[in-house]
GROMACS .gro file of C-alpha atoms in nm:
model
  471
    1MET     CA    1  -1.820  -0.411   0.603
    2ILE     CA    2  -1.460  -0.299   0.658
    3LEU     CA    3  -1.259  -0.559   0.851
    4SER     CA    4  -1.049  -0.407   1.129
    5ASP     CA    5  -0.790  -0.686   1.113
    6ALA     CA    6  -0.725  -0.599   0.748
    7VAL     CA    7  -0.665  -0.236   0.842
    8THR     CA    8  -0.428  -0.303   1.136
    9THR     CA    9  -0.057  -0.265   1.058
   10PRO     CA   10   0.180  -0.553   1.147
   11THR     CA   11   0.328  -0.336   1.425
   12PRO     CA   12   0.258   0.028   1.516
   13ARG     CA   13   0.379   0.271   1.252
   14ILE     CA   14   0.319   0.572   1.477
   15LEU     CA   15   0.457   0.539   1.827
   16TRP     CA   16   0.480   0.770   2.127
   17ILE     CA   17   0.733   0.644   2.382
   18GLU     CA   18   0.744   0.790   2.731
   19LEU     CA   19   1.113   0.769   2.810
   20THR     CA   20   1.051   0.907   3.156
   21SER     CA   21   0.770   1.029   3.377
   22LYS     CA   22   1.020   1.230   3.582
   23CYS     CA   23   1.036   1.608   3.540
   24PRO     CA   24   1.187   1.896   3.739
   25PHE     CA   25   0.929   2.137   3.597
   26ASP     CA   26   0.591   2.170   3.767
   27CYS     CA   27   0.377   2.340   3.504
   28VAL     CA   28   0.041   2.459   3.635
   29PHE     CA   29  -0.158   2.257   3.379
   30CYS     CA   30   0.040   1.933   3.409
   31THR     CA   31  -0.110   1.625   3.574
   32ARG     CA   32   0.218   1.432   3.587
   33ARG     CA   33   0.299   1.489   3.955
   34LEU     CA   34  -0.049   1.392   4.078
   35ARG     CA   35  -0.061   1.081   3.860
   36PHE     CA   36   0.296   0.954   3.872
   37GLY     CA   37   0.453   1.117   4.178
   38ALA     CA   38   0.831   1.106   4.152
   39GLY     CA   39   0.801   0.914   3.826
   40ARG     CA   40   1.032   0.656   3.671
   41HIS     CA   41   1.251   0.595   3.366
   42LEU     CA   42   1.167   0.345   3.093
   43ASP     CA   43   1.407   0.049   3.100
   44PHE     CA   44   1.641   0.097   2.805
   45GLU     CA   45   1.630  -0.276   2.732
   46ILE     CA   46   1.254  -0.242   2.678
   47LEU     CA   47   1.316   0.046   2.435
   48GLU     CA   48   1.572  -0.157   2.241
   49ARG     CA   49   1.335  -0.451   2.215
   50VAL     CA   50   1.046  -0.232   2.099
   51ILE     CA   51   1.253  -0.058   1.832
   52GLY     CA   52   1.375  -0.398   1.712
   53GLU     CA   53   1.016  -0.516   1.666
   54LEU     CA   54   0.898  -0.222   1.455
   55ASP     CA   55   0.831  -0.269   1.085
   56HIS     CA   56   0.918   0.051   0.894
   57PRO     CA   57   0.763   0.300   1.138
   58ASP     CA   58   0.659   0.645   1.012
   59PHE     CA   59   0.689   0.843   1.335
   60ILE     CA   60   0.844   0.801   1.680
   61GLY     CA   61   0.779   1.063   1.948
   62LEU     CA   62   1.015   1.029   2.244
   63ASN     CA   63   0.809   1.200   2.510
   64TYR     CA   64   0.485   1.201   2.703
   65SER     CA   65   0.433   1.318   3.061
   66GLY     CA   66   0.795   1.365   3.170
   67GLU     CA   67   1.091   1.577   3.052
   68SER     CA   68   1.282   1.352   2.813
   69ILE     CA   69   1.606   1.552   2.822
   70TYR     CA   70   1.654   1.408   3.174
   71TYR     CA   71   1.633   1.047   3.054
   72PRO     CA   72   1.978   0.900   3.134
   73ARG     CA   73   2.023   0.759   2.782
   74ILE     CA   74   1.835   1.020   2.582
   75LEU     CA   75   2.098   1.043   2.307
   76ASP     CA   76   2.109   0.665   2.269
   77ALA     CA   77   1.728   0.670   2.249
   78ILE     CA   78   1.731   0.934   1.973
   79ARG     CA   79   1.997   0.744   1.780
   80LEU     CA   80   1.801   0.422   1.812
   81ALA     CA   81   1.474   0.579   1.698
   82ALA     CA   82   1.638   0.764   1.408
   83SER     CA   83   1.799   0.440   1.287
   84THR     CA   84   1.452   0.310   1.192
   85GLY     CA   85   1.408   0.582   0.929
   86ALA     CA   86   1.102   0.717   1.110
   87LEU     CA   87   1.049   1.088   1.162
   88THR     CA   88   1.163   1.142   1.521
   89GLU     CA   89   1.032   1.411   1.752
   90LEU     CA   90   1.097   1.544   2.099
   91VAL     CA   91   0.879   1.787   2.298
   92THR     CA   92   1.065   1.968   2.575
   93ALA     CA   93   1.063   2.269   2.805
   94PHE     CA   94   1.428   2.299   2.696
   95SER     CA   95   1.548   2.582   2.923
   96THR     CA   96   1.755   2.353   3.147
   97ILE     CA   97   1.911   2.135   2.877
   98SER     CA   98   2.284   2.065   2.916
   99PRO     CA   99   2.535   2.159   2.641
  100LYS     CA  100   2.611   1.791   2.579
  101ILE     CA  101   2.248   1.693   2.530
  102LEU     CA  102   2.180   2.001   2.316
  103GLN     CA  103   2.466   1.908   2.085
  104GLY     CA  104   2.342   1.549   2.073
  105LEU     CA  105   1.995   1.659   1.960
  106VAL     CA  106   2.160   1.798   1.649
  107GLU     CA  107   2.414   1.522   1.590
  108GLU     CA  108   2.203   1.211   1.652
  109GLY     CA  109   1.945   1.266   1.379
  110LEU     CA  110   1.643   1.411   1.562
  111ASP     CA  111   1.398   1.545   1.304
  112ARG     CA  112   1.177   1.780   1.504
  113LEU     CA  113   1.228   1.962   1.832
  114ALA     CA  114   0.908   2.113   1.973
  115VAL     CA  115   0.985   2.360   2.252
  116SER     CA  116   0.711   2.453   2.497
  117LEU     CA  117   0.680   2.831   2.513
  118HIS     CA  118   0.369   2.979   2.671
  119THR     CA  119   0.474   3.338   2.743
  120LEU     CA  120   0.747   3.596   2.686
  121VAL     CA  121   0.696   3.765   3.023
  122PRO     CA  122   0.970   3.645   3.265
  123GLN     CA  123   0.753   3.659   3.576
  124GLN     CA  124   0.468   3.476   3.405
  125TYR     CA  125   0.713   3.214   3.278
  126GLU     CA  126   0.815   3.140   3.637
  127LYS     CA  127   0.452   3.125   3.745
  128ILE     CA  128   0.354   2.879   3.470
  129TYR     CA  129   0.662   2.652   3.466
  130ARG     CA  130   0.772   2.686   3.830
  131TYR     CA  131   1.126   2.592   3.721
  132GLY     CA  132   1.385   2.729   3.480
  133SER     CA  133   1.374   3.081   3.334
  134LEU     CA  134   1.279   3.262   3.015
  135ASP     CA  135   1.631   3.405   2.977
  136ALA     CA  136   1.779   3.055   2.996
  137LEU     CA  137   1.530   2.928   2.737
  138LYS     CA  138   1.618   3.205   2.492
  139GLN     CA  139   1.988   3.137   2.543
  140ARG     CA  140   1.944   2.765   2.475
  141ILE     CA  141   1.749   2.843   2.157
  142HIS     CA  142   2.028   3.077   2.045
  143GLU     CA  143   2.285   2.802   2.112
  144LEU     CA  144   2.080   2.548   1.916
  145LEU     CA  145   2.048   2.776   1.613
  146ASP     CA  146   2.416   2.868   1.629
  147LEU     CA  147   2.517   2.501   1.642
  148LYS     CA  148   2.298   2.412   1.344
  149ALA     CA  149   2.446   2.701   1.146
  150ARG     CA  150   2.805   2.602   1.233
  151LEU     CA  151   2.741   2.240   1.132
  152GLY     CA  152   2.546   2.342   0.822
  153VAL     CA  153   2.248   2.118   0.903
  154GLN     CA  154   1.871   2.170   0.886
  155LYS     CA  155   1.769   1.921   1.154
  156PRO     CA  156   1.617   1.925   1.400
  157ARG     CA  157   1.337   2.148   1.277
  158LEU     CA  158   1.244   2.385   1.559
  159ASP     CA  159   0.879   2.452   1.646
  160PHE     CA  160   0.704   2.605   1.946
  161CYS     CA  161   0.412   2.460   2.143
  162PHE     CA  162   0.183   2.710   2.317
  163VAL     CA  163  -0.064   2.591   2.581
  164ALA     CA  164  -0.350   2.842   2.564
  165MET     CA  165  -0.509   2.961   2.888
  166SER     CA  166  -0.711   3.275   2.963
  167GLU     CA  167  -0.418   3.426   3.148
  168ASN     CA  168  -0.170   3.395   2.859
  169LEU     CA  169  -0.379   3.446   2.544
  170ASP     CA  170  -0.232   3.794   2.507
  171GLN     CA  171   0.111   3.629   2.479
  172LEU     CA  172   0.037   3.434   2.161
  173LEU     CA  173   0.117   3.734   1.941
  174PRO     CA  174   0.457   3.803   2.110
  175VAL     CA  175   0.542   3.431   2.097
  176VAL     CA  176   0.469   3.418   1.724
  177LYS     CA  177   0.670   3.737   1.668
  178TYR     CA  178   0.966   3.582   1.852
  179ALA     CA  179   0.919   3.252   1.668
  180GLN     CA  180   0.943   3.424   1.332
  181SER     CA  181   1.251   3.619   1.440
  182VAL     CA  182   1.445   3.301   1.523
  183GLY     CA  183   1.331   3.101   1.220
  184VAL     CA  184   1.080   2.874   1.392
  185ALA     CA  185   0.857   2.704   1.135
  186GLU     CA  186   0.531   2.669   1.328
  187VAL     CA  187   0.354   2.750   1.653
  188SER     CA  188   0.112   2.479   1.764
  189VAL     CA  189  -0.161   2.606   1.994
  190HIS     CA  190  -0.294   2.356   2.249
  191PRO     CA  191  -0.599   2.480   2.442
  192ILE     CA  192  -0.591   2.367   2.803
  193ILE     CA  193  -0.763   2.031   2.852
  194GLY     CA  194  -0.944   1.895   3.156
  195ARG     CA  195  -0.882   1.525   3.120
  196HIS     CA  196  -0.741   1.492   3.474
  197ALA     CA  197  -0.778   1.719   3.776
  198VAL     CA  198  -0.498   1.960   3.869
  199PRO     CA  199  -0.470   2.191   4.172
  200TYR     CA  200  -0.516   2.504   3.962
  201ASP     CA  201  -0.826   2.708   3.879
  202PHE     CA  202  -0.920   2.662   3.512
  203THR     CA  203  -1.289   2.745   3.550
  204ARG     CA  204  -1.253   3.036   3.307
  205GLU     CA  205  -1.146   2.789   3.036
  206LEU     CA  206  -1.327   2.469   3.127
  207LYS     CA  207  -1.669   2.348   3.229
  208GLY     CA  208  -1.601   2.000   3.356
  209ILE     CA  209  -1.365   1.856   3.094
  210SER     CA  210  -1.499   2.065   2.805
  211LEU     CA  211  -1.390   2.405   2.679
  212ARG     CA  212  -1.626   2.691   2.760
  213ASP     CA  213  -1.777   2.868   2.461
  214GLU     CA  214  -1.650   3.199   2.596
  215PHE     CA  215  -1.292   3.070   2.598
  216LYS     CA  216  -1.334   2.922   2.251
  217ASN     CA  217  -1.443   3.264   2.123
  218ASP     CA  218  -1.152   3.439   2.294
  219LEU     CA  219  -0.908   3.186   2.151
  220ARG     CA  220  -1.048   3.212   1.797
  221GLU     CA  221  -1.034   3.592   1.811
  222THR     CA  222  -0.676   3.585   1.938
  223VAL     CA  223  -0.565   3.343   1.665
  224ALA     CA  224  -0.739   3.557   1.400
  225ILE     CA  225  -0.550   3.865   1.519
  226VAL     CA  226  -0.220   3.676   1.511
  227LYS     CA  227  -0.284   3.542   1.160
  228MET     CA  228  -0.373   3.890   1.041
  229ALA     CA  229  -0.044   4.021   1.178
  230TYR     CA  230   0.156   3.725   1.042
  231PRO     CA  231  -0.045   3.590   0.745
  232HIS     CA  232   0.235   3.368   0.613
  233PHE     CA  233   0.330   3.209   0.945
  234ALA     CA  234   0.191   2.868   1.047
  235VAL     CA  235  -0.025   2.898   1.359
  236ASN     CA  236  -0.227   2.581   1.412
  237VAL     CA  237  -0.483   2.516   1.686
  238LEU     CA  238  -0.463   2.146   1.770
  239ASN     CA  239  -0.805   2.094   1.920
  240PRO     CA  240  -1.116   2.058   1.701
  241ASP     CA  241  -1.336   2.150   1.998
  242ILE     CA  242  -1.297   2.521   1.917
  243ASP     CA  243  -1.536   2.470   1.621
  244LEU     CA  244  -1.875   2.595   1.742
  245ASN     CA  245  -2.074   2.439   1.457
  246PRO     CA  246  -1.934   2.096   1.368
  247LYS     CA  247  -2.125   1.897   1.108
  248LEU     CA  248  -2.153   1.523   1.058
  249THR     CA  249  -2.176   1.410   0.694
  250HIS     CA  250  -2.091   1.110   0.478
  251THR     CA  251  -1.740   1.257   0.442
  252PRO     CA  252  -1.512   1.190   0.744
  253GLY     CA  253  -1.414   1.501   0.937
  254TYR     CA  254  -1.340   1.620   1.289
  255TYR     CA  255  -1.650   1.603   1.506
  256SER     CA  256  -1.603   1.700   1.870
  257PRO     CA  257  -1.957   1.645   2.013
  258LEU     CA  258  -2.093   1.311   2.133
  259LEU     CA  259  -2.108   1.066   1.842
  260PRO     CA  260  -2.475   1.001   1.750
  261GLU     CA  261  -2.609   0.649   1.729
  262GLY     CA  262  -2.546   0.500   1.387
  263ALA     CA  263  -2.247   0.722   1.309
  264ARG     CA  264  -1.901   0.573   1.269
  265ILE     CA  265  -1.546   0.674   1.357
  266HIS     CA  266  -1.312   0.680   1.060
  267THR     CA  267  -0.991   0.769   1.241
  268CYS     CA  268  -0.849   1.008   1.500
  269ASP     CA  269  -0.523   1.177   1.588
  270GLN     CA  270  -0.403   0.848   1.745
  271SER     CA  271  -0.567   0.574   1.542
  272PRO     CA  272  -0.554   0.230   1.710
  273PHE     CA  273  -0.495   0.067   1.371
  274GLU     CA  274  -0.147   0.218   1.333
  275SER     CA  275  -0.044   0.404   1.650
  276ALA     CA  276   0.021   0.327   2.016
  277HIS     CA  277   0.163   0.479   2.336
  278ILE     CA  278   0.422   0.317   2.559
  279LEU     CA  279   0.441   0.448   2.916
  280ALA     CA  280   0.756   0.456   3.127
  281GLY     CA  281   0.638   0.159   3.332
  282GLY     CA  282   0.607  -0.054   3.019
  283ASP     CA  283   0.229  -0.034   2.977
  284VAL     CA  284   0.100  -0.016   2.619
  285VAL     CA  285  -0.208   0.207   2.585
  286VAL     CA  286  -0.407   0.308   2.279
  287CYS     CA  287  -0.394   0.686   2.322
  288GLU     CA  288  -0.369   0.979   2.563
  289VAL     CA  289  -0.742   0.973   2.641
  290LEU     CA  290  -0.729   0.605   2.740
  291ASP     CA  291  -0.387   0.608   2.903
  292GLU     CA  292  -0.517   0.460   3.229
  293ILE     CA  293  -0.624   0.136   3.056
  294SER     CA  294  -0.330  -0.093   2.984
  295LEU     CA  295  -0.365  -0.348   2.705
  296GLY     CA  296  -0.045  -0.522   2.809
  297ASN     CA  297   0.292  -0.460   2.971
  298LEU     CA  298   0.623  -0.493   2.787
  299HIS     CA  299   0.789  -0.647   3.091
  300GLU     CA  300   0.555  -0.942   3.042
  301ARG     CA  301   0.492  -0.966   2.666
  302PRO     CA  302   0.651  -0.833   2.344
  303LEU     CA  303   0.492  -0.542   2.161
  304ARG     CA  304   0.382  -0.746   1.860
  305GLU     CA  305   0.194  -0.990   2.083
  306ILE     CA  306   0.017  -0.708   2.268
  307TRP     CA  307  -0.061  -0.529   1.938
  308HIS     CA  308  -0.242  -0.835   1.801
  309SER     CA  309  -0.399  -0.948   2.130
  310ASP     CA  310  -0.768  -1.019   2.170
  311ALA     CA  311  -0.803  -0.710   2.390
  312TYR     CA  312  -0.657  -0.480   2.124
  313ARG     CA  313  -0.863  -0.640   1.846
  314GLU     CA  314  -1.182  -0.603   2.048
  315PHE     CA  315  -1.105  -0.239   2.117
  316ARG     CA  316  -1.050  -0.170   1.746
  317ARG     CA  317  -1.380  -0.336   1.661
  318LYS     CA  318  -1.568  -0.117   1.911
  319TYR     CA  319  -1.375   0.190   1.796
  320ALA     CA  320  -1.469   0.150   1.429
  321ALA     CA  321  -1.831   0.072   1.517
  322GLY     CA  322  -1.856   0.381   1.737
  323GLN     CA  323  -1.918   0.169   2.048
  324SER     CA  324  -1.629   0.285   2.271
  325PRO     CA  325  -1.772   0.534   2.526
  326GLN     CA  326  -1.445   0.727   2.556
  327CYS     CA  327  -1.404   0.749   2.179
  328ARG     CA  328  -1.764   0.859   2.126
  329THR     CA  329  -1.700   1.168   2.340
  330CYS     CA  330  -1.341   1.236   2.225
  331VAL     CA  331  -1.295   1.570   2.049
  332TRP     CA  332  -1.013   1.437   1.828
  333LYS     CA  333  -1.222   1.180   1.642
  334GLN     CA  334  -1.301   1.200   1.271
  335ALA     CA  335  -1.651   1.066   1.213
  336TYR     CA  336  -1.909   1.016   0.937
  337TRP     CA  337  -2.251   0.878   0.853
  338PRO     CA  338  -2.199   0.541   0.680
  339GLU     CA  339  -2.331   0.470   0.333
  340PRO     CA  340  -2.283   0.175   0.092
  341GLU     CA  341  -1.920   0.117   0.004
  342SER     CA  342  -1.812   0.229  -0.341
  343SER     CA  343  -1.600   0.075  -0.616
  344SER     CA  344  -1.442   0.414  -0.689
  345ILE     CA  345  -1.272   0.689  -0.488
  346LYS     CA  346  -1.214   1.034  -0.639
  347VAL     CA  347  -1.006   1.257  -0.414
  348SER     CA  348  -1.156   1.571  -0.570
  349GLU     CA  349  -1.493   1.472  -0.419
  350GLY     CA  350  -1.359   1.484  -0.063
  351MET     CA  351  -1.222   1.246   0.196
  352SER     CA  352  -1.362   0.894   0.175
  353PRO     CA  353  -1.409   0.660   0.474
  354GLN     CA  354  -1.263   0.393   0.245
  355LEU     CA  355  -0.922   0.562   0.264
  356LEU     CA  356  -0.843   0.356   0.571
  357ARG     CA  357  -0.499   0.450   0.702
  358GLY     CA  358  -0.166   0.603   0.614
  359TRP     CA  359  -0.307   0.924   0.465
  360HIS     CA  360  -0.226   1.281   0.556
  361LEU     CA  361  -0.515   1.519   0.625
  362HIS     CA  362  -0.729   1.590   0.320
  363GLU     CA  363  -0.656   1.941   0.194
  364ARG     CA  364  -0.974   1.965  -0.017
  365ARG     CA  365  -0.781   1.927  -0.339
  366ALA     CA  366  -0.603   1.655  -0.533
  367PRO     CA  367  -0.374   1.482  -0.483
  368LEU     CA  368  -0.429   1.339  -0.137
  369TRP     CA  369  -0.087   1.244  -0.004
  370GLY     CA  370  -0.018   0.916   0.166
  371ARG     CA  371   0.273   0.832   0.392
  372ARG     CA  372   0.519   0.554   0.314
  373GLN     CA  373   0.237   0.300   0.323
  374ALA     CA  374  -0.127   0.386   0.264
  375LEU     CA  375  -0.435   0.162   0.250
  376ALA     CA  376  -0.765   0.200   0.065
  377MET     CA  377  -1.066  -0.030   0.036
  378LEU     CA  378  -1.291  -0.073  -0.268
  379ALA     CA  379  -1.614  -0.269  -0.304
  380ASN     CA  380  -1.629  -0.501  -0.605
  381PRO     CA  381  -1.981  -0.652  -0.612
  382SER     CA  382  -1.959  -0.721  -0.987
  383ARG     CA  383  -1.629  -0.900  -0.931
  384LYS     CA  384  -1.442  -0.708  -1.198
  385ARG     CA  385  -1.082  -0.798  -1.272
  386ARG     CA  386  -0.909  -0.463  -1.324
  387LEU     CA  387  -0.788  -0.188  -1.093
  388ARG     CA  388  -0.713   0.168  -1.208
  389ILE     CA  389  -0.494   0.408  -1.010
  390VAL     CA  390  -0.433   0.772  -1.101
  391GLY     CA  391  -0.166   0.941  -0.895
  392THR     CA  392   0.165   1.120  -0.850
  393LEU     CA  393   0.494   0.964  -0.740
  394PRO     CA  394   0.780   1.177  -0.602
  395HIS     CA  395   1.132   1.136  -0.728
  396ALA     CA  396   1.425   1.015  -0.519
  397ALA     CA  397   1.799   0.968  -0.549
  398GLY     CA  398   1.854   0.646  -0.741
  399GLY     CA  399   1.489   0.636  -0.850
  400ASN     CA  400   1.163   0.577  -0.670
  401SER     CA  401   0.882   0.326  -0.697
  402VAL     CA  402   0.552   0.228  -0.543
  403VAL     CA  403   0.450  -0.135  -0.491
  404VAL     CA  404   0.078  -0.206  -0.525
  405THR     CA  405  -0.071  -0.499  -0.335
  406CYS     CA  406  -0.433  -0.612  -0.327
  407ASN     CA  407  -0.552  -0.831  -0.041
  408ARG     CA  408  -0.182  -0.877   0.039
  409ASN     CA  409  -0.103  -1.004  -0.312
  410ARG     CA  410   0.154  -0.803  -0.506
  411ILE     CA  411   0.002  -0.695  -0.836
  412ALA     CA  412   0.224  -0.417  -0.974
  413GLU     CA  413   0.513  -0.176  -0.929
  414ILE     CA  414   0.518   0.179  -1.064
  415VAL     CA  415   0.863   0.330  -1.120
  416ASN     CA  416   0.979   0.692  -1.133
  417SER     CA  417   1.332   0.720  -1.273
  418ALA     CA  418   1.304   1.091  -1.347
  419ALA     CA  419   1.438   1.382  -1.142
  420SER     CA  420   1.093   1.527  -1.080
  421PHE     CA  421   0.749   1.421  -0.965
  422LYS     CA  422   0.580   1.176  -1.204
  423SER     CA  423   0.208   1.163  -1.279
  424PHE     CA  424   0.063   0.828  -1.383
  425ASP     CA  425  -0.264   0.665  -1.484
  426LYS     CA  426  -0.230   0.286  -1.472
  427VAL     CA  427  -0.465  -0.011  -1.504
  428PHE     CA  428  -0.369  -0.346  -1.351
  429LYS     CA  429  -0.516  -0.694  -1.371
  430LEU     CA  430  -0.633  -0.847  -1.045
  431PRO     CA  431  -0.529  -1.208  -0.973
  432GLU     CA  432  -0.874  -1.288  -0.831
  433PRO     CA  433  -1.219  -1.124  -0.869
  434TRP     CA  434  -1.246  -1.045  -0.499
  435GLU     CA  435  -1.564  -0.886  -0.368
  436SER     CA  436  -1.369  -0.653  -0.137
  437LEU     CA  437  -1.032  -0.508  -0.232
  438TYR     CA  438  -0.781  -0.385   0.025
  439VAL     CA  439  -0.524  -0.196  -0.182
  440GLU     CA  440  -0.196  -0.101  -0.014
  441LEU     CA  441   0.049   0.140  -0.175
  442THR     CA  442   0.408   0.124  -0.047
  443VAL     CA  443   0.667   0.369  -0.176
  444LYS     CA  444   1.039   0.306  -0.175
  445ALA     CA  445   1.123   0.661  -0.065
  446THR     CA  446   0.916   0.946   0.074
  447HIS     CA  447   0.966   1.315  -0.005
  448ARG     CA  448   0.982   1.577   0.271
  449PRO     CA  449   0.937   1.925   0.115
  450SER     CA  450   1.100   2.108   0.407
  451LEU     CA  451   1.432   1.935   0.333
  452TYR     CA  452   1.446   2.057  -0.026
  453SER     CA  453   1.298   2.406  -0.017
  454SER     CA  454   1.189   2.689   0.210
  455SER     CA  455   0.858   2.508   0.264
  456VAL     CA  456   0.746   2.448   0.623
  457ASP     CA  457   0.582   2.124   0.508
  458SER     CA  458   0.761   1.852   0.706
  459ARG     CA  459   0.526   1.572   0.604
  460ASP     CA  460   0.678   1.259   0.453
  461LEU     CA  461   0.496   1.229   0.121
  462GLY     CA  462   0.452   0.887  -0.033
  463ILE     CA  463   0.205   0.854  -0.317
  464GLY     CA  464  -0.022   1.139  -0.420
  465LEU     CA  465  -0.362   0.985  -0.500
  466HIS     CA  466  -0.609   1.137  -0.748
  467GLN     CA  467  -0.837   0.843  -0.814
  468ILE     CA  468  -0.862   0.468  -0.758
  469GLU     CA  469  -1.137   0.245  -0.898
  470VAL     CA  470  -1.238  -0.101  -1.007
  471CYS     CA  471  -1.292  -0.113  -1.383
   0.00000   0.00000   0.00000
């Protein structure tokens, strides 16, 4: 039995912060106006306090329902988030950004700028966004690229987000063509979702809150055409619900249908063991699907107290056991059929539910990359005293290392003093013959391929795991 308290990080390592729920845009698919009306700004003092509580976060996204470039202290917020060392991200419609804020996005350390672009037809742009213009957006993108070139910097990485609807599917190909022409690294495709009602007709795309099979087919065909035209460009559909034949096995994977009885949730795109959302009013919620259920408000209690509250712990227990109704129906869950826990994990055999948190998506080959901190669990019924780890450790300026702890006891440190990636195969003695081993791997420095090559891989790579076992 995996203990959820042992999996939970001391504070969230992945955090989405809604700086504002105000926005001058009125996009046809957006629920912001109906839910939040005029909206509000997050108190900057709350933001400062939250950032001060974080313990080595991996990612901070400074957006949610509103347009963050209109937050009065957006540049201070970016500077504050970047100071933690986390990868920082901002999603924006961008066309109405001021020159001062645009320059600040480059100068204050923002890592990724995701610009919403759903069409290259000016009239359709006005119909979808109902504010701003396509010409202004293109001009702002030109100014951003020119500024980066003049300063000789790579950040922020520029990506496009494309909300897919029946009426704009034919625009995905032109958007990708434009993206490639301006050096954009990736286009993320987000099929329209029906989580909350909007005063717009999406019956061609949705049946209730689910995607229609006809729209799924149209979307898959469109993406296939785009990938055929641009085979080396990253076009990623960020909704597992387009898979018409999902399978549930002993290996965790995306499973969009209703979770069957007896199945378990391994993780999801916003795991409650390491990620959280903060809304502009100060409410802390577990994810976008459950953003109407507050687990505490930052005007009343600090983040760490909310994060370890009885309400949060109870939710995590239900989540892992597959007992949360909202999580059972969520399309972004990764699920599996449970089987007896093992004393060995071989990455080449597929993703294991015992790789608990801090891991990037399994790419069906070794190594499996972790982030700065990654956690695995091993069963040890024979109470053996040795732990073997086979892996790869990136290099770093001044050297790199990974600290290995077991059940929160430090047992070893692996060092890489070379100027290249180092492979290792090490065996360590355990201080106690525990029956369950929670092994955490914490690297001194992560490696982001996109900063050192032409790679579009912007992941922060910690340890590359091949195998871990009790021996």
